[in-house]
Coordinates of C-alpha atoms in Angstrom, one line a residue:
M1 CA 101.6 103.7 92.6
F2 CA 105.4 103.7 92.3
S3 CA 108.0 106.5 92.2
G4 CA 111.4 107.4 93.5
S5 CA 114.6 105.4 93.6
I6 CA 113.8 101.7 93.2
P7 CA 116.8 99.3 93.2
A8 CA 116.9 96.3 90.9
L9 CA 118.3 94.2 93.6
V10 CA 121.3 91.9 93.1
T11 CA 121.0 88.4 94.3
P12 CA 123.8 87.4 96.7
F13 CA 125.4 84.1 95.9
S14 CA 128.0 82.4 98.0
G15 CA 131.2 81.0 96.5
D16 CA 129.5 77.7 95.7
G17 CA 126.5 79.3 94.0
R18 CA 124.0 79.1 96.8
I19 CA 121.7 82.0 97.6
D20 CA 122.8 83.8 100.8
E21 CA 119.5 84.6 102.5
P22 CA 121.0 86.5 105.5
A23 CA 123.0 88.7 103.2
Y24 CA 119.9 89.4 101.1
R25 CA 117.9 90.3 104.1
A26 CA 120.6 92.7 105.3
L27 CA 120.8 94.3 101.8
I28 CA 117.0 94.9 101.9
D29 CA 117.2 96.5 105.4
W30 CA 120.0 98.8 104.2
Q31 CA 118.2 99.8 101.1
I32 CA 115.1 100.8 103.0
A33 CA 117.1 102.6 105.7
E34 CA 118.9 104.6 102.9
G35 CA 115.7 105.8 101.3
S36 CA 114.8 103.4 98.5
S37 CA 111.1 103.7 97.8
A38 CA 110.4 100.2 96.5
L39 CA 112.4 97.0 95.7
V40 CA 112.7 94.8 92.6
P41 CA 113.8 91.2 93.4
C42 CA 114.6 88.8 90.6
G43 CA 115.0 91.3 87.7
T44 CA 117.9 91.3 85.2
T45 CA 120.3 92.6 87.8
G46 CA 119.2 89.9 90.2
E47 CA 120.3 87.2 87.7
A48 CA 116.8 85.9 87.3
A49 CA 117.8 84.0 84.1
T50 CA 120.0 81.7 86.2
L51 CA 117.4 81.0 88.9
T52 CA 115.1 78.0 89.1
A53 CA 111.4 78.8 89.5
E54 CA 111.5 77.6 93.1
E55 CA 114.5 79.8 93.8
H56 CA 113.0 82.8 92.0
F57 CA 109.8 83.0 94.0
G58 CA 111.5 81.9 97.2
I59 CA 113.6 85.1 96.8
V60 CA 110.5 87.1 96.3
R61 CA 109.0 85.7 99.4
V62 CA 112.1 86.6 101.4
C63 CA 112.0 90.1 100.0
V64 CA 108.4 90.6 100.9
D65 CA 109.0 89.1 104.4
Q66 CA 112.0 91.3 105.1
A67 CA 110.4 94.5 103.6
A68 CA 107.4 93.8 106.0
G69 CA 105.3 96.4 104.3
R70 CA 107.8 99.3 104.7
V71 CA 108.1 99.6 100.9
P72 CA 106.4 97.9 98.0
V73 CA 107.9 94.9 96.3
I74 CA 107.8 94.6 92.5
A75 CA 108.7 91.0 91.5
G76 CA 110.3 90.1 88.3
A77 CA 107.9 87.8 86.5
G78 CA 108.2 88.0 82.7
S79 CA 108.5 85.2 80.2
N80 CA 108.4 84.7 76.4
D81 CA 105.9 81.9 76.9
T82 CA 102.5 83.3 77.8
R83 CA 101.5 80.3 79.9
V84 CA 104.7 80.7 81.9
A85 CA 104.1 84.4 82.3
I86 CA 100.6 83.7 83.7
A87 CA 102.1 81.1 86.1
N88 CA 104.8 83.6 87.1
I89 CA 102.3 86.4 88.0
A90 CA 100.3 84.0 90.0
A91 CA 103.4 82.9 91.9
A92 CA 104.4 86.5 92.5
K93 CA 101.0 87.3 94.0
A94 CA 101.1 84.1 96.1
A95 CA 104.6 85.3 97.4
G96 CA 103.0 88.5 98.5
A97 CA 104.4 90.9 95.9
D98 CA 102.7 94.2 95.4
A99 CA 103.2 94.2 91.6
A100 CA 105.0 92.2 88.9
L101 CA 107.6 93.5 86.5
M102 CA 107.1 91.9 83.1
V103 CA 109.0 92.1 79.8
P104 CA 107.3 91.5 76.5
P105 CA 108.0 88.1 74.9
Y106 CA 111.6 87.9 74.0
Y107 CA 113.3 85.7 71.4
N108 CA 110.0 84.8 69.7
R109 CA 109.7 88.4 68.4
P110 CA 105.9 88.6 68.2
N111 CA 104.2 91.4 66.3
Q112 CA 102.4 94.2 68.2
E113 CA 99.1 92.2 68.2
G114 CA 101.0 89.3 69.7
I115 CA 102.4 91.5 72.4
F116 CA 99.0 93.0 73.2
Q117 CA 97.3 89.5 73.4
H118 CA 100.2 88.2 75.6
F119 CA 99.6 91.0 78.2
Q120 CA 95.9 90.8 77.8
A121 CA 96.0 87.1 78.8
V122 CA 98.2 88.0 81.7
A123 CA 95.8 90.8 82.9
E124 CA 92.8 88.5 82.6
S125 CA 94.5 85.7 84.6
C126 CA 95.4 87.7 87.7
D127 CA 94.6 91.0 89.3
L128 CA 98.2 91.8 90.5
P129 CA 99.3 95.2 89.1
V130 CA 101.9 95.0 86.3
V131 CA 104.9 97.2 85.6
L132 CA 105.6 96.8 81.9
Y133 CA 109.3 96.5 81.2
N134 CA 110.3 97.7 77.8
V135 CA 113.9 96.9 77.1
P136 CA 114.4 96.2 73.4
G137 CA 118.2 95.9 73.8
R138 CA 117.7 92.7 75.7
T139 CA 114.3 91.4 74.4
V140 CA 114.6 92.5 70.7
T141 CA 110.9 93.3 71.2
D142 CA 109.6 96.8 71.6
I143 CA 106.2 97.6 73.2
A144 CA 105.0 100.3 70.8
V145 CA 103.5 103.4 72.2
E146 CA 100.1 102.6 70.6
T147 CA 100.2 99.1 72.0
M148 CA 100.9 100.4 75.5
G149 CA 98.0 102.8 75.1
R150 CA 95.7 99.9 74.1
L151 CA 96.7 98.0 77.2
V152 CA 96.3 100.9 79.6
E153 CA 92.9 101.8 78.1
A154 CA 91.6 98.2 78.3
Y155 CA 93.1 97.3 81.7
P156 CA 93.8 100.5 83.6
K157 CA 94.0 98.7 87.0
S158 CA 96.4 96.1 85.6
F159 CA 99.0 98.2 83.8
V160 CA 100.0 100.8 86.3
A161 CA 103.6 101.7 85.3
V162 CA 106.3 101.2 82.7
K163 CA 110.0 100.7 83.2
D164 CA 111.3 102.3 80.1
A165 CA 114.8 101.2 79.2
T166 CA 114.5 102.1 75.5
G167 CA 116.8 105.1 76.0
V168 CA 114.6 107.1 73.7
L169 CA 113.7 110.1 75.7
Q170 CA 110.9 111.4 73.5
R171 CA 109.0 108.2 74.4
V172 CA 108.2 109.8 77.8
T173 CA 106.1 112.5 76.2
A174 CA 104.6 110.2 73.6
Q175 CA 103.6 107.6 76.2
R176 CA 102.1 110.3 78.4
L177 CA 100.0 111.7 75.6
V178 CA 98.7 108.3 74.7
C179 CA 98.5 106.6 78.1
G180 CA 97.6 109.6 80.3
T181 CA 99.1 110.4 83.7
G182 CA 97.7 107.2 85.3
L183 CA 100.7 105.3 83.9
A184 CA 103.7 105.9 86.1
Q185 CA 106.8 106.2 83.9
I186 CA 109.9 104.9 85.5
S187 CA 113.3 105.1 83.9
G188 CA 115.2 101.8 83.3
N189 CA 118.5 103.6 82.8
D190 CA 120.3 105.5 85.5
E191 CA 122.3 107.7 83.1
T192 CA 119.2 109.1 81.4
A193 CA 117.0 109.5 84.6
L194 CA 117.6 113.3 84.9
A195 CA 116.2 114.0 81.4
F196 CA 113.6 111.2 81.8
N197 CA 112.2 112.8 85.0
A198 CA 112.3 116.3 83.5
S199 CA 110.1 115.0 80.7
G200 CA 107.5 113.6 83.1
G201 CA 109.0 110.5 84.6
V202 CA 108.6 109.8 88.3
G203 CA 111.5 107.6 89.2
C204 CA 114.1 105.0 88.2
I205 CA 114.4 101.2 88.7
S206 CA 118.1 101.6 89.3
V207 CA 121.3 99.5 89.2
S208 CA 123.4 102.2 90.9
A209 CA 121.0 102.3 93.8
N210 CA 122.4 98.9 94.8
V211 CA 125.7 100.6 95.6
V212 CA 124.8 104.2 96.6
P213 CA 121.1 104.1 97.6
R214 CA 121.0 107.3 99.6
L215 CA 122.5 109.4 96.8
C216 CA 120.1 107.9 94.3
A217 CA 117.2 108.5 96.7
E218 CA 118.3 112.1 97.2
F219 CA 118.5 112.6 93.4
Q220 CA 115.0 111.3 92.9
A221 CA 113.7 113.4 95.8
A222 CA 115.2 116.5 94.2
C223 CA 113.5 115.7 90.9
A224 CA 110.2 115.1 92.6
A225 CA 110.5 118.5 94.3
G226 CA 111.2 120.2 91.0
D227 CA 114.7 121.2 92.2
Y228 CA 116.6 120.4 89.0
I229 CA 119.6 122.4 90.0
A230 CA 120.2 120.1 92.9
A231 CA 119.1 117.1 90.8
R232 CA 121.6 118.0 88.1
A233 CA 124.4 118.3 90.6
L234 CA 123.7 114.9 92.0
H235 CA 123.3 113.4 88.5
D236 CA 126.8 114.8 87.6
R237 CA 128.3 113.2 90.7
L238 CA 126.6 109.8 90.0
F239 CA 127.1 109.8 86.2
P240 CA 130.5 108.2 86.1
L241 CA 129.3 105.3 88.3
H242 CA 126.2 104.8 86.1
L243 CA 128.5 104.2 83.2
A244 CA 131.1 102.2 85.1
L245 CA 128.5 99.7 86.3
F246 CA 127.9 98.7 82.6
S247 CA 131.6 98.7 81.6
D248 CA 131.4 94.9 81.6
A249 CA 128.5 92.4 81.6
S250 CA 126.0 93.3 84.4
P251 CA 125.8 92.5 87.2
G252 CA 129.5 91.8 87.5
P253 CA 130.5 95.4 87.9
V254 CA 127.8 96.2 90.5
K255 CA 128.7 93.2 92.6
Y256 CA 132.3 94.3 92.4
A257 CA 131.2 97.8 93.5
L258 CA 129.2 96.4 96.4
S259 CA 132.3 94.5 97.6
K260 CA 133.9 97.9 98.0
V261 CA 131.0 99.5 99.8
R262 CA 129.9 96.5 101.9
P263 CA 133.0 94.2 102.2
D264 CA 130.9 91.5 103.9
F265 CA 128.5 91.2 100.9
P266 CA 129.0 87.9 99.0
T267 CA 130.0 88.5 95.4
G268 CA 129.4 85.2 93.7
L269 CA 128.0 85.1 90.2
R270 CA 126.3 82.2 88.3
L271 CA 127.6 81.3 84.9
P272 CA 127.4 82.5 82.3
M273 CA 128.0 85.8 84.3
T274 CA 131.6 86.3 85.4
W275 CA 133.7 88.7 87.5
P276 CA 134.3 92.0 85.6
S277 CA 137.6 92.6 83.8
A278 CA 140.5 94.6 85.4
A279 CA 139.6 97.6 83.2
S280 CA 136.0 97.5 84.4
Q281 CA 137.1 97.2 88.0
A282 CA 139.4 100.2 87.5
A283 CA 136.5 102.2 86.1
V284 CA 134.3 101.3 89.0
D285 CA 137.0 102.2 91.5
K286 CA 137.5 105.6 89.9
A287 CA 133.8 106.4 89.8
L288 CA 133.1 105.2 93.3
A289 CA 136.0 106.9 95.1
P290 CA 134.5 110.4 95.3
L291 CA 131.1 109.0 96.3
V292 CA 132.2 107.0 99.4
A293 CA 135.1 109.2 100.6

């Protein structure tokens, strides 16, 4: 259902913290024109944690409207409260999203049975497809391979993909053997996407694609074609940027990078996120220079 280069879209804020809708619409058009295969509004990179529910699903509606069916929209919709997660997936569907991106419950730290029952309740509440988002570095909760297999077996039409940000590359094979090929495996880390795809992944929900969408799309196309010589060459070009965009708290560095590529793009951040350090800016500048020359 999903593959290729999928940007985890930043949310443009003006200097006074308001959402800049025209800038967001322009970003969406640019992403589609440059070859992005789907869009993720209101994920981590979109500063979803700082949005009100009204803002959050308002942004999803804008994304769906501007995409206008040209590419699918996967709306960030997770929560550590099962009742809120159910309300979120309903809101994502009402906003017109094609799927919901959902983390397991964070902070609460449920056991694997709790994770299974959380997603079971979500699946039974709404027929919108779900992209599981496994990111233990942020949630302190890991969706075990066996739990993922249970979910896919019980609800194959609900759980269609996983955004795997564990950084554990052997999980790609383990998850394929347990979940089968019906679960699209999508990397959540740009810097490991080459090895991830070589192991059976089909794309990346990408931070770097915000800044250099065409190069990221070309990289994914090379992987899909099995041309790993071309893919490795693109990966090597992009690798310094992948690292630089996390040289300070995200999405500060990616918004700084966007200000270099698209000088008209508003670069406001909402607290507690702040502008990246001078060292981070220097790292981004160095990594970006050969890509946009």
